[in-house]
Coordinates of N, CA and C and ligand atoms in Angstrom, one line a residue:
M27 N 13.1 35.3 -2.8 CA 13.2 33.8 -2.8 C 14.5 33.4 -2.1
K28 N 14.4 32.5 -1.2 CA 15.6 32.0 -0.4 C 16.4 31.2 -1.4
K29 N 17.7 31.4 -1.2 CA 18.7 30.6 -2.0 C 18.7 29.1 -1.5
I30 N 18.8 28.2 -2.5 CA 18.9 26.8 -2.1 C 20.1 26.2 -2.8
L31 N 21.0 25.6 -2.0 CA 22.2 24.9 -2.6 C 22.0 23.4 -2.3
N32 N 22.9 22.6 -2.9 CA 22.9 21.2 -2.7 C 24.3 20.7 -2.5
L33 N 24.6 20.2 -1.3 CA 26.0 19.7 -1.0 C 26.0 18.2 -1.0
G34 N 25.0 17.6 -1.6 CA 24.9 16.1 -1.6 C 25.7 15.5 -2.7
T35 N 25.4 14.2 -2.9 CA 26.1 13.4 -3.9 C 25.1 13.1 -5.1
F36 N 25.5 12.2 -6.0 CA 24.6 12.0 -7.1 C 23.3 11.2 -6.7
Y37 N 23.4 10.5 -5.6 CA 22.2 9.7 -5.2 C 21.5 10.3 -4.0
M38 N 22.0 11.3 -3.3 CA 21.4 11.8 -2.1 C 21.6 13.3 -2.0
N39 N 20.5 14.1 -1.9 CA 20.7 15.5 -1.8 C 20.9 15.9 -0.3
A40 N 21.7 17.0 -0.1 CA 21.9 17.6 1.2 C 21.7 19.1 0.9
Y41 N 20.4 19.5 1.0 CA 20.1 20.9 0.6 C 20.5 21.8 1.7
L42 N 21.0 23.0 1.3 CA 21.2 24.1 2.2 C 20.2 25.1 1.9
V43 N 19.4 25.5 2.8 CA 18.4 26.6 2.6 C 18.8 27.8 3.3
E44 N 18.8 28.9 2.6 CA 19.2 30.2 3.2 C 18.2 30.6 4.3
I45 N 18.8 31.0 5.4 CA 18.0 31.6 6.5 C 18.7 32.8 6.9
K46 N 18.2 33.5 7.9 CA 18.9 34.7 8.4 C 20.2 34.3 9.0
E47 N 21.2 35.0 8.6 CA 22.6 34.8 9.1 C 23.0 33.3 9.0
G48 N 22.7 32.7 7.9 CA 23.3 31.3 7.8 C 22.4 30.4 6.9
W49 N 22.5 29.1 7.3 CA 21.9 28.1 6.5 C 21.1 27.0 7.4
L50 N 20.1 26.5 6.8 CA 19.5 25.3 7.3 C 19.9 24.1 6.4
L51 N 20.4 23.1 7.0 CA 20.8 21.9 6.3 C 19.7 20.9 6.4
V52 N 19.3 20.3 5.2 CA 18.2 19.3 5.2 C 18.8 17.9 5.0
D53 N 18.9 17.1 6.0 CA 19.4 15.7 6.0 C 21.0 15.8 5.7
T54 N 21.6 14.6 5.8 CA 23.0 14.5 5.6 C 23.3 13.6 4.4
G55 N 23.8 12.5 4.7 CA 24.1 11.5 3.7 C 24.6 10.3 4.4
Y56 N 25.1 9.3 3.8 CA 25.7 8.1 4.5 C 26.9 8.6 5.3
P57 N 27.3 7.8 6.3 CA 28.5 8.2 7.1 C 29.7 8.5 6.2
F58 N 29.9 7.6 5.2 CA 31.1 7.8 4.3 C 30.9 9.0 3.4
D59 N 29.8 9.7 3.3 CA 29.7 10.8 2.5 C 30.2 12.1 3.1
Y60 N 30.6 12.1 4.3 CA 31.0 13.3 5.0 C 32.1 14.1 4.3
K61 N 33.1 13.3 3.9 CA 34.3 13.9 3.2 C 33.9 14.7 2.0
H62 N 33.0 14.0 1.2 CA 32.5 14.7 0.0 C 31.7 16.0 0.4
F63 N 30.9 15.9 1.4 CA 30.2 17.1 1.9 C 31.1 18.2 2.2
L64 N 32.2 17.9 3.0 CA 33.1 18.9 3.4 C 33.9 19.5 2.2
R65 N 34.2 18.7 1.3 CA 34.9 19.2 0.1 C 34.0 20.1 -0.7
K66 N 32.8 19.7 -0.8 CA 31.8 20.6 -1.6 C 31.6 21.9 -0.8
A67 N 31.5 21.8 0.5 CA 31.3 23.1 1.3 C 32.5 24.0 1.1
R68 N 33.7 23.5 1.1 CA 34.9 24.3 0.9 C 34.9 24.9 -0.5
R69 N 34.5 24.1 -1.5 CA 34.5 24.6 -2.9 C 33.5 25.7 -3.0
M70 N 32.4 25.6 -2.3 CA 31.3 26.6 -2.5 C 31.4 27.7 -1.4
K71 N 32.6 27.7 -0.7 CA 32.9 28.7 0.3 C 31.8 28.8 1.4
I72 N 31.3 27.7 1.8 CA 30.3 27.6 2.9 C 31.1 27.4 4.2
D73 N 31.0 28.4 5.1 CA 31.6 28.3 6.4 C 30.7 27.3 7.2
L74 N 31.3 26.3 7.8 CA 30.5 25.3 8.5 C 29.7 25.9 9.7
A75 N 30.4 26.9 10.3 CA 29.7 27.6 11.4 C 28.4 28.4 11.0
S76 N 28.3 28.6 9.7 CA 27.1 29.3 9.3 C 25.9 28.3 9.1
I77 N 26.1 27.0 9.3 CA 25.0 26.1 9.3 C 24.4 26.1 10.7
R78 N 23.2 26.7 10.8 CA 22.7 27.0 12.2 C 21.7 25.9 12.6
Y79 N 21.1 25.3 11.6 CA 20.1 24.2 12.0 C 20.3 23.0 11.0
V80 N 20.0 21.9 11.5 CA 19.9 20.7 10.6 C 18.5 20.1 10.9
V81 N 17.8 19.8 9.8 CA 16.5 19.2 9.9 C 16.7 17.7 9.4
L82 N 16.2 16.8 10.3 CA 16.3 15.4 9.9 C 14.9 14.9 9.5
T83 N 14.7 14.6 8.2 CA 13.4 14.3 7.7 C 12.9 12.9 8.3
H84 N 13.8 12.0 8.4 CA 13.5 10.7 9.0 C 14.8 9.9 9.3
V85 N 14.6 8.8 10.1 CA 15.8 8.1 10.5 C 16.2 7.0 9.6
H86 N 16.9 7.3 8.6 CA 17.6 6.3 7.7 C 19.0 6.6 7.6
A87 N 19.9 5.6 7.4 CA 21.3 5.8 7.4 C 21.8 6.8 6.3
D88 N 21.1 7.0 5.2 CA 21.5 7.9 4.2 C 21.1 9.3 4.5
H89 N 20.3 9.5 5.6 CA 19.9 10.8 6.0 C 20.5 11.3 7.3
A90 N 20.7 10.3 8.2 CA 21.3 10.6 9.5 C 22.8 10.1 9.6
G91 N 23.4 9.7 8.4 CA 24.7 9.1 8.4 C 25.8 9.9 9.1
F92 N 25.9 11.2 8.8 CA 27.0 12.0 9.5 C 26.3 13.1 10.3
L93 N 25.1 12.8 10.7 CA 24.4 13.8 11.5 C 25.2 14.2 12.8
K94 N 25.6 13.2 13.5 CA 26.3 13.5 14.8 C 27.6 14.3 14.5
K95 N 28.3 14.0 13.5 CA 29.5 14.7 13.2 C 29.2 16.1 12.8
I96 N 28.3 16.3 11.9 CA 28.0 17.7 11.4 C 27.5 18.6 12.6
L97 N 26.7 18.0 13.5 CA 26.2 18.7 14.6 C 27.4 19.2 15.5
S98 N 28.3 18.3 15.7 CA 29.4 18.7 16.6 C 30.4 19.6 15.9
D99 N 30.5 19.5 14.6 CA 31.5 20.4 13.9 C 30.9 21.8 13.6
T100 N 29.6 21.9 13.6 CA 29.0 23.2 13.3 C 28.4 23.9 14.5
G101 N 28.0 23.1 15.5 CA 27.3 23.7 16.7 C 25.8 23.9 16.3
A102 N 25.4 23.4 15.2 CA 24.0 23.6 14.7 C 23.0 22.9 15.6
K103 N 21.8 23.4 15.6 CA 20.7 22.8 16.4 C 20.0 21.8 15.5
L104 N 19.6 20.7 16.1 CA 18.9 19.6 15.4 C 17.4 19.8 15.5
I105 N 16.7 19.8 14.4 CA 15.2 19.8 14.4 C 14.8 18.4 14.0
C106 N 14.1 17.7 14.9 CA 13.8 16.3 14.7 C 12.6 15.9 15.6
L107 N 11.8 15.1 15.1 CA 10.6 14.7 15.8 C 10.9 13.9 17.1
P108 N 10.4 14.3 18.2 CA 10.7 13.5 19.5 C 10.3 12.1 19.3
A109 N 9.2 11.8 18.5 CA 8.8 10.4 18.3 C 9.9 9.5 17.7
E110 N 10.9 10.1 17.2 CA 12.0 9.3 16.5 C 13.1 9.0 17.4
K111 N 13.0 9.4 18.7 CA 14.0 9.2 19.7 C 14.7 7.8 19.7
E112 N 13.8 6.8 19.7 CA 14.3 5.4 19.8 C 15.1 5.0 18.5
R113 N 14.5 5.4 17.4 CA 15.2 5.0 16.1 C 16.6 5.7 16.1
L114 N 16.6 7.0 16.5 CA 17.8 7.7 16.4 C 18.9 7.2 17.3
A115 N 18.5 6.7 18.5 CA 19.4 6.2 19.5 C 19.9 4.8 19.1
S116 N 19.1 4.2 18.2 CA 19.5 2.8 17.8 C 20.7 2.7 16.9
G117 N 20.9 3.7 16.1 CA 22.0 3.8 15.1 C 21.9 2.8 14.0
V118 N 20.7 2.3 13.7 CA 20.5 1.4 12.6 C 19.1 1.5 12.0
N119 N 19.0 1.2 10.7 CA 17.7 1.3 10.0 C 16.8 0.2 10.5
V120 N 15.5 0.6 10.6 CA 14.5 -0.4 10.8 C 14.3 -1.2 9.5
K121 N 14.3 -2.5 9.6 CA 14.3 -3.4 8.4 C 12.9 -4.0 8.1
E122 N 11.9 -3.7 8.9 CA 10.6 -4.2 8.6 C 9.9 -3.3 7.6
V123 N 10.4 -3.5 6.3 CA 9.9 -2.6 5.3 C 9.6 -3.4 4.0
Y124 N 8.9 -2.7 3.1 CA 8.6 -3.3 1.8 C 9.4 -2.6 0.7
I125 N 9.7 -3.4 -0.3 CA 10.5 -2.8 -1.4 C 9.5 -2.6 -2.6
S126 N 9.5 -1.4 -3.1 CA 8.5 -1.0 -4.1 C 8.8 -1.4 -5.5
K127 N 9.9 -2.0 -5.8 CA 10.3 -2.3 -7.1 C 10.9 -3.7 -7.1
G128 N 10.3 -4.7 -7.8 CA 10.8 -6.1 -7.8 C 12.2 -6.2 -8.2
S129 N 12.6 -5.4 -9.2 CA 14.0 -5.6 -9.7 C 15.1 -5.1 -8.8
M130 N 14.6 -4.3 -7.7 CA 15.6 -3.8 -6.8 C 15.6 -4.6 -5.5
L131 N 14.8 -5.7 -5.4 CA 14.7 -6.5 -4.2 C 16.1 -7.1 -3.8
L132 N 16.7 -7.7 -4.7 CA 18.0 -8.4 -4.4 C 19.1 -7.4 -3.9
I133 N 19.2 -6.4 -4.7 CA 20.2 -5.4 -4.3 C 19.9 -4.7 -3.0
N134 N 18.6 -4.6 -2.7 CA 18.3 -4.0 -1.4 C 18.5 -5.0 -0.2
R135 N 18.3 -6.3 -0.6 CA 18.6 -7.3 0.5 C 20.1 -7.4 0.7
L136 N 20.9 -7.2 -0.3 CA 22.3 -7.2 -0.2 C 22.7 -5.9 0.7
S137 N 22.3 -4.8 0.3 CA 22.7 -3.5 1.0 C 22.2 -3.5 2.4
A138 N 21.1 -4.2 2.6 CA 20.5 -4.3 4.0 C 21.4 -5.1 4.9
S139 N 22.3 -5.9 4.3 CA 23.2 -6.7 5.1 C 24.6 -6.0 5.3
L140 N 24.7 -4.9 4.8 CA 26.0 -4.2 4.9 C 25.9 -3.0 5.8
P141 N 26.6 -3.1 7.0 CA 26.6 -2.0 8.0 C 26.8 -0.6 7.4
A142 N 27.7 -0.5 6.4 CA 28.0 0.8 5.8 C 26.8 1.5 5.3
F143 N 25.8 0.7 4.8 CA 24.6 1.3 4.3 C 23.4 1.4 5.2
Q144 N 23.6 0.8 6.4 CA 22.5 0.6 7.3 C 22.7 1.3 8.7
N145 N 24.0 1.6 9.0 CA 24.3 2.1 10.3 C 24.7 3.5 10.3
F146 N 24.5 4.2 11.4 CA 24.9 5.6 11.6 C 25.2 5.8 13.0
D147 N 25.9 6.9 13.4 CA 26.3 7.1 14.8 C 25.0 7.4 15.6
P148 N 24.7 6.6 16.6 CA 23.5 6.8 17.4 C 23.6 8.2 18.0
L149 N 22.4 8.7 18.2 CA 22.3 10.1 18.7 C 21.2 10.2 19.8
E150 N 21.5 10.9 20.9 CA 20.5 11.2 21.9 C 19.8 12.4 21.4
I151 N 18.5 12.4 21.6 CA 17.7 13.5 21.0 C 17.6 14.7 21.9
G152 N 18.1 14.6 23.2 CA 18.0 15.8 24.1 C 18.5 17.1 23.5
G153 N 17.9 18.2 23.8 CA 18.4 19.5 23.3 C 18.0 19.8 21.9
T154 N 17.2 18.9 21.3 CA 16.8 19.2 19.9 C 15.5 20.0 19.9
L155 N 15.2 20.6 18.7 CA 14.0 21.4 18.6 C 12.9 20.5 18.0
D156 N 11.7 20.6 18.6 CA 10.6 19.9 18.2 C 9.9 20.7 17.0
P157 N 9.9 20.1 15.8 CA 9.4 20.8 14.6 C 8.0 21.2 14.8
E158 N 7.2 20.5 15.6 CA 5.8 20.8 15.7 C 5.5 22.1 16.5
T159 N 6.6 22.7 17.1 CA 6.5 24.0 17.8 C 6.8 25.1 16.8
Q160 N 7.1 24.7 15.5 CA 7.4 25.6 14.4 C 8.5 26.6 14.8
P161 N 9.7 26.0 15.0 CA 10.9 26.9 15.5 C 11.4 27.8 14.4
L162 N 11.1 27.6 13.1 CA 11.6 28.5 12.1 C 10.4 29.2 11.4
A163 N 9.4 29.5 12.1 CA 8.2 30.2 11.6 C 8.7 31.6 11.1
E164 N 9.6 32.2 11.8 CA 10.0 33.6 11.3 C 10.8 33.6 10.0
E165 N 11.3 32.4 9.7 CA 12.0 32.2 8.4 C 11.0 31.9 7.3
G166 N 9.7 31.7 7.6 CA 8.7 31.4 6.6 C 8.7 29.8 6.4
I167 N 9.2 29.1 7.3 CA 9.3 27.6 7.2 C 8.2 27.0 8.1
T168 N 7.4 26.1 7.6 CA 6.3 25.4 8.3 C 6.6 23.9 8.3
F169 N 6.7 23.3 9.4 CA 6.9 21.8 9.4 C 5.6 21.1 9.5
F170 N 5.5 19.9 8.9 CA 4.4 19.0 9.1 C 4.8 17.6 8.9
V171 N 4.0 16.7 9.4 CA 4.4 15.3 9.4 C 3.5 14.5 8.4
L172 N 4.2 13.7 7.6 CA 3.5 12.7 6.7 C 3.9 11.3 7.2
H173 N 3.4 10.3 6.5 CA 3.6 8.9 7.0 C 3.8 8.0 5.8
G174 N 4.4 6.9 6.0 CA 4.4 5.8 5.0 C 5.7 5.4 4.6
H175 N 6.6 6.3 4.2 CA 8.0 5.9 3.9 C 8.6 5.3 5.2
T176 N 8.5 6.1 6.3 CA 8.8 5.6 7.7 C 7.5 5.8 8.5
D177 N 7.7 5.6 9.8 CA 6.5 5.9 10.7 C 6.2 7.4 10.7
N178 N 7.2 8.2 10.7 CA 7.0 9.7 10.7 C 8.0 10.3 9.8
D179 N 7.4 10.9 8.7 CA 8.3 11.6 7.7 C 8.1 13.1 7.9
L180 N 9.1 13.7 8.4 CA 9.0 15.2 8.6 C 9.2 16.0 7.3
C181 N 8.3 16.8 7.0 CA 8.4 17.6 5.7 C 8.3 19.1 6.1
F182 N 8.7 20.0 5.3 CA 8.4 21.4 5.5 C 8.1 22.2 4.3
R183 N 7.4 23.2 4.5 CA 7.0 24.1 3.4 C 7.8 25.4 3.5
L184 N 8.3 25.9 2.3 CA 8.9 27.2 2.2 C 8.5 27.8 0.9
E185 N 8.0 28.9 0.9 CA 7.5 29.6 -0.3 C 6.6 28.6 -1.1
D186 N 6.9 28.4 -2.4 CA 6.1 27.5 -3.2 C 6.6 26.0 -3.2
K187 N 7.5 25.7 -2.2 CA 8.1 24.4 -2.2 C 7.8 23.6 -1.0
I188 N 7.8 22.3 -1.2 CA 7.7 21.4 0.0 C 8.9 20.4 -0.1
F189 N 9.7 20.4 1.0 CA 10.8 19.4 1.1 C 10.2 18.2 1.7
V190 N 10.3 17.1 0.9 CA 9.5 15.9 1.3 C 10.3 14.7 1.8
G191 N 11.6 14.9 2.0 CA 12.4 13.7 2.4 C 12.3 12.6 1.4
D192 N 11.9 11.4 1.8 CA 11.7 10.3 1.0 C 10.3 9.9 0.8
V193 N 9.3 10.8 1.1 CA 7.9 10.5 0.8 C 7.7 10.3 -0.7
C194 N 8.5 11.1 -1.5 CA 8.6 10.8 -2.9 C 10.1 10.7 -3.3
M195 N 10.4 9.9 -4.3 CA 11.8 9.8 -4.7 C 11.8 10.1 -6.2
N196 N 12.8 10.7 -6.7 CA 12.9 11.0 -8.1 C 14.3 10.6 -8.6
G197 N 14.8 9.5 -8.1 CA 16.1 9.0 -8.5 C 16.4 7.8 -7.7
A198 N 17.7 7.4 -7.8 CA 18.2 6.3 -7.0 C 17.4 5.0 -7.3
G199 N 17.0 4.9 -8.6 CA 16.4 3.6 -9.0 C 14.9 3.6 -8.8
A200 N 14.3 4.6 -8.3 CA 12.9 4.6 -8.0 C 12.1 4.9 -9.3
T201 N 10.9 4.3 -9.4 CA 10.0 4.7 -10.6 C 8.7 5.3 -10.0
G202 N 8.1 6.1 -10.9 CA 6.8 6.7 -10.5 C 6.8 7.5 -9.2
Y203 N 8.0 8.0 -8.9 CA 8.2 8.8 -7.6 C 8.0 8.0 -6.3
S204 N 7.9 6.7 -6.5 CA 7.7 5.8 -5.3 C 9.0 5.7 -4.5
P205 N 9.0 5.9 -3.2 CA 10.2 5.6 -2.4 C 10.5 4.1 -2.6
L206 N 11.8 3.7 -2.6 CA 12.1 2.3 -2.7 C 11.7 1.5 -1.5
W207 N 11.9 2.1 -0.3 CA 11.5 1.5 1.0 C 10.2 2.1 1.4
I208 N 9.3 1.2 1.8 CA 8.0 1.7 2.3 C 7.6 0.9 3.5
E209 N 7.2 1.6 4.6 CA 6.8 0.9 5.8 C 5.3 0.7 5.7
D210 N 4.5 1.6 5.1 CA 3.0 1.5 5.1 C 2.5 2.2 3.8
N211 N 2.2 1.4 2.8 CA 1.8 2.0 1.5 C 0.5 2.7 1.6
V212 N -0.4 2.3 2.4 CA -1.7 3.0 2.5 C -1.5 4.4 3.0
A213 N -0.7 4.5 4.1 CA -0.3 5.8 4.7 C 0.4 6.6 3.6
L214 N 1.3 6.0 2.9 CA 2.0 6.8 1.9 C 1.1 7.4 0.8
V215 N 0.1 6.6 0.4 CA -0.8 7.2 -0.7 C -1.6 8.3 -0.1
E216 N -2.0 8.2 1.2 CA -2.7 9.3 1.9 C -1.8 10.6 1.9
S217 N -0.5 10.3 2.2 CA 0.5 11.4 2.2 C 0.6 12.1 0.9
W218 N 0.6 11.3 -0.2 CA 0.7 11.9 -1.5 C -0.5 12.8 -1.8
K219 N -1.7 12.3 -1.4 CA -2.9 13.0 -1.6 C -2.8 14.4 -0.8
E220 N -2.2 14.4 0.3 CA -2.1 15.6 1.1 C -1.1 16.6 0.3
L221 N -0.1 16.0 -0.2 CA 0.9 16.9 -1.0 C 0.2 17.5 -2.2
V222 N -0.6 16.7 -2.9 CA -1.3 17.2 -4.1 C -2.3 18.2 -3.7
A223 N -3.0 18.0 -2.5 CA -4.0 19.0 -2.1 C -3.4 20.3 -1.6
S224 N -2.2 20.4 -1.3 CA -1.5 21.6 -0.9 C -1.5 22.6 -2.0
D225 N -1.2 23.9 -1.7 CA -1.1 24.8 -2.7 C 0.4 25.1 -3.1
A226 N 1.3 24.2 -2.7 CA 2.7 24.3 -3.1 C 2.8 23.9 -4.6
D227 N 3.9 24.3 -5.2 CA 4.0 24.0 -6.7 C 5.1 22.9 -6.9
M228 N 6.2 23.0 -6.1 CA 7.3 22.2 -6.4 C 7.6 21.3 -5.2
L229 N 8.0 20.0 -5.5 CA 8.4 19.1 -4.4 C 9.9 18.8 -4.5
Y230 N 10.6 18.9 -3.4 CA 12.0 18.7 -3.3 C 12.3 17.4 -2.5
P231 N 12.6 16.3 -3.3 CA 12.8 15.1 -2.7 C 14.3 15.0 -2.2
A232 N 14.6 14.0 -1.4 CA 15.9 13.8 -0.9 C 16.8 13.1 -2.0
H233 N 16.1 12.4 -2.8 CA 16.8 11.7 -3.9 C 16.3 12.2 -5.3
G234 N 17.2 12.7 -6.1 CA 16.8 13.2 -7.4 C 16.4 14.7 -7.4
K235 N 16.0 15.1 -8.6 CA 15.8 16.5 -8.8 C 14.4 16.9 -8.3
P236 N 14.2 18.2 -7.9 CA 12.9 18.7 -7.6 C 12.0 18.6 -8.8
F237 N 10.7 18.4 -8.6 CA 9.7 18.3 -9.7 C 8.4 18.9 -9.3
P238 N 7.6 19.3 -10.4 CA 6.3 19.9 -10.1 C 5.4 19.0 -9.4
K239 N 4.7 19.5 -8.4 CA 3.7 18.7 -7.6 C 2.7 18.0 -8.5
S240 N 2.3 18.7 -9.6 CA 1.3 18.2 -10.5 C 1.7 16.8 -11.2
N241 N 3.0 16.6 -11.3 CA 3.5 15.3 -11.8 C 3.0 14.1 -11.0
L242 N 2.8 14.3 -9.7 CA 2.5 13.2 -8.8 C 1.1 12.7 -9.0
V243 N 0.2 13.6 -9.5 CA -1.2 13.2 -9.6 C -1.5 11.9 -10.3
K244 N -0.9 11.7 -11.5 CA -1.2 10.5 -12.3 C -0.6 9.2 -11.7
Y245 N 0.2 9.4 -10.7 CA 0.9 8.2 -10.1 C 0.2 7.7 -8.8
I246 N -0.8 8.5 -8.3 CA -1.3 8.2 -6.9 C -2.1 6.9 -7.0
E247 N -2.9 6.7 -8.0 CA -3.7 5.4 -8.1 C -2.7 4.3 -8.3
K248 N -1.8 4.5 -9.2 CA -0.8 3.4 -9.5 C 0.0 3.0 -8.2
Q249 N 0.3 4.0 -7.4 CA 1.0 3.7 -6.1 C 0.1 2.8 -5.2
G250 N -1.2 3.1 -5.2 CA -2.1 2.3 -4.4 C -2.1 0.8 -4.8
R251 N -1.9 0.6 -6.1 CA -2.0 -0.8 -6.6 C -0.6 -1.4 -6.7
R252 N 0.5 -0.7 -6.4 CA 1.8 -1.1 -6.6 C 2.1 -2.4 -5.8
K253 N 2.7 -3.4 -6.5 CA 3.1 -4.6 -5.8 C 4.3 -4.4 -5.0
I254 N 4.2 -4.5 -3.7 CA 5.3 -4.3 -2.9 C 5.7 -5.6 -2.2
R255 N 7.0 -5.7 -2.0 CA 7.5 -7.0 -1.4 C 8.3 -6.8 -0.1
K256 N 8.1 -7.7 0.8 CA 8.9 -7.6 2.0 C 10.3 -7.7 1.8
L257 N 11.1 -6.9 2.5 CA 12.6 -6.9 2.3 C 13.1 -8.3 2.7
Y258 N 12.5 -8.9 3.7 CA 12.9 -10.3 4.1 C 11.7 -11.2 4.1
Ligands
ZN319 ZN1 14.5 6.9 3.6

């Protein structure tokens, strides 16, 4: 079993997955989380140069926040969907989204107006690895794309686990594993069905603790009926 560490904060995971001669980092955090990440890496005696790859599950500021910095400080290769080129170069979250929980609408409207929570260093995608060419097949890692939280949600399978980004959330105010931000709820429900149909056992979300895939089953129908509201 590959070792998995977490250099994230209480609201956002930054998983390190053991690979040959180093680590794969899964997402980053907000831009202001970088200091925390570096402190944690020092404490856990992780040499930054041993981070060989960074996978970006989707383009949101809490995932791509310090992506540009960590890539230049580690020399790691970025694994990111070419289709996300424009979003990554824009340096800001797409705001045409729905909020999945009524009580979180106001706080999300507020945070959506704060650049600290919405912006990240824009990045050109040239020189990155296309996950659909399966660049880490030798490590037993298989990438695939789901949809609904954003237009393209990059996930990957390792052993009995699937790293799902924000396709499911298990913290940060979410209920019933629903991501707080949804771009297409019909697509999201289809993505959940795909996860449940897989033979993986555990789902590793970017927010909150990993949980058994079987937990998701009873929420699929509820998610389809969930009242979602436009952010604006
Ligand atoms: Zn997200």
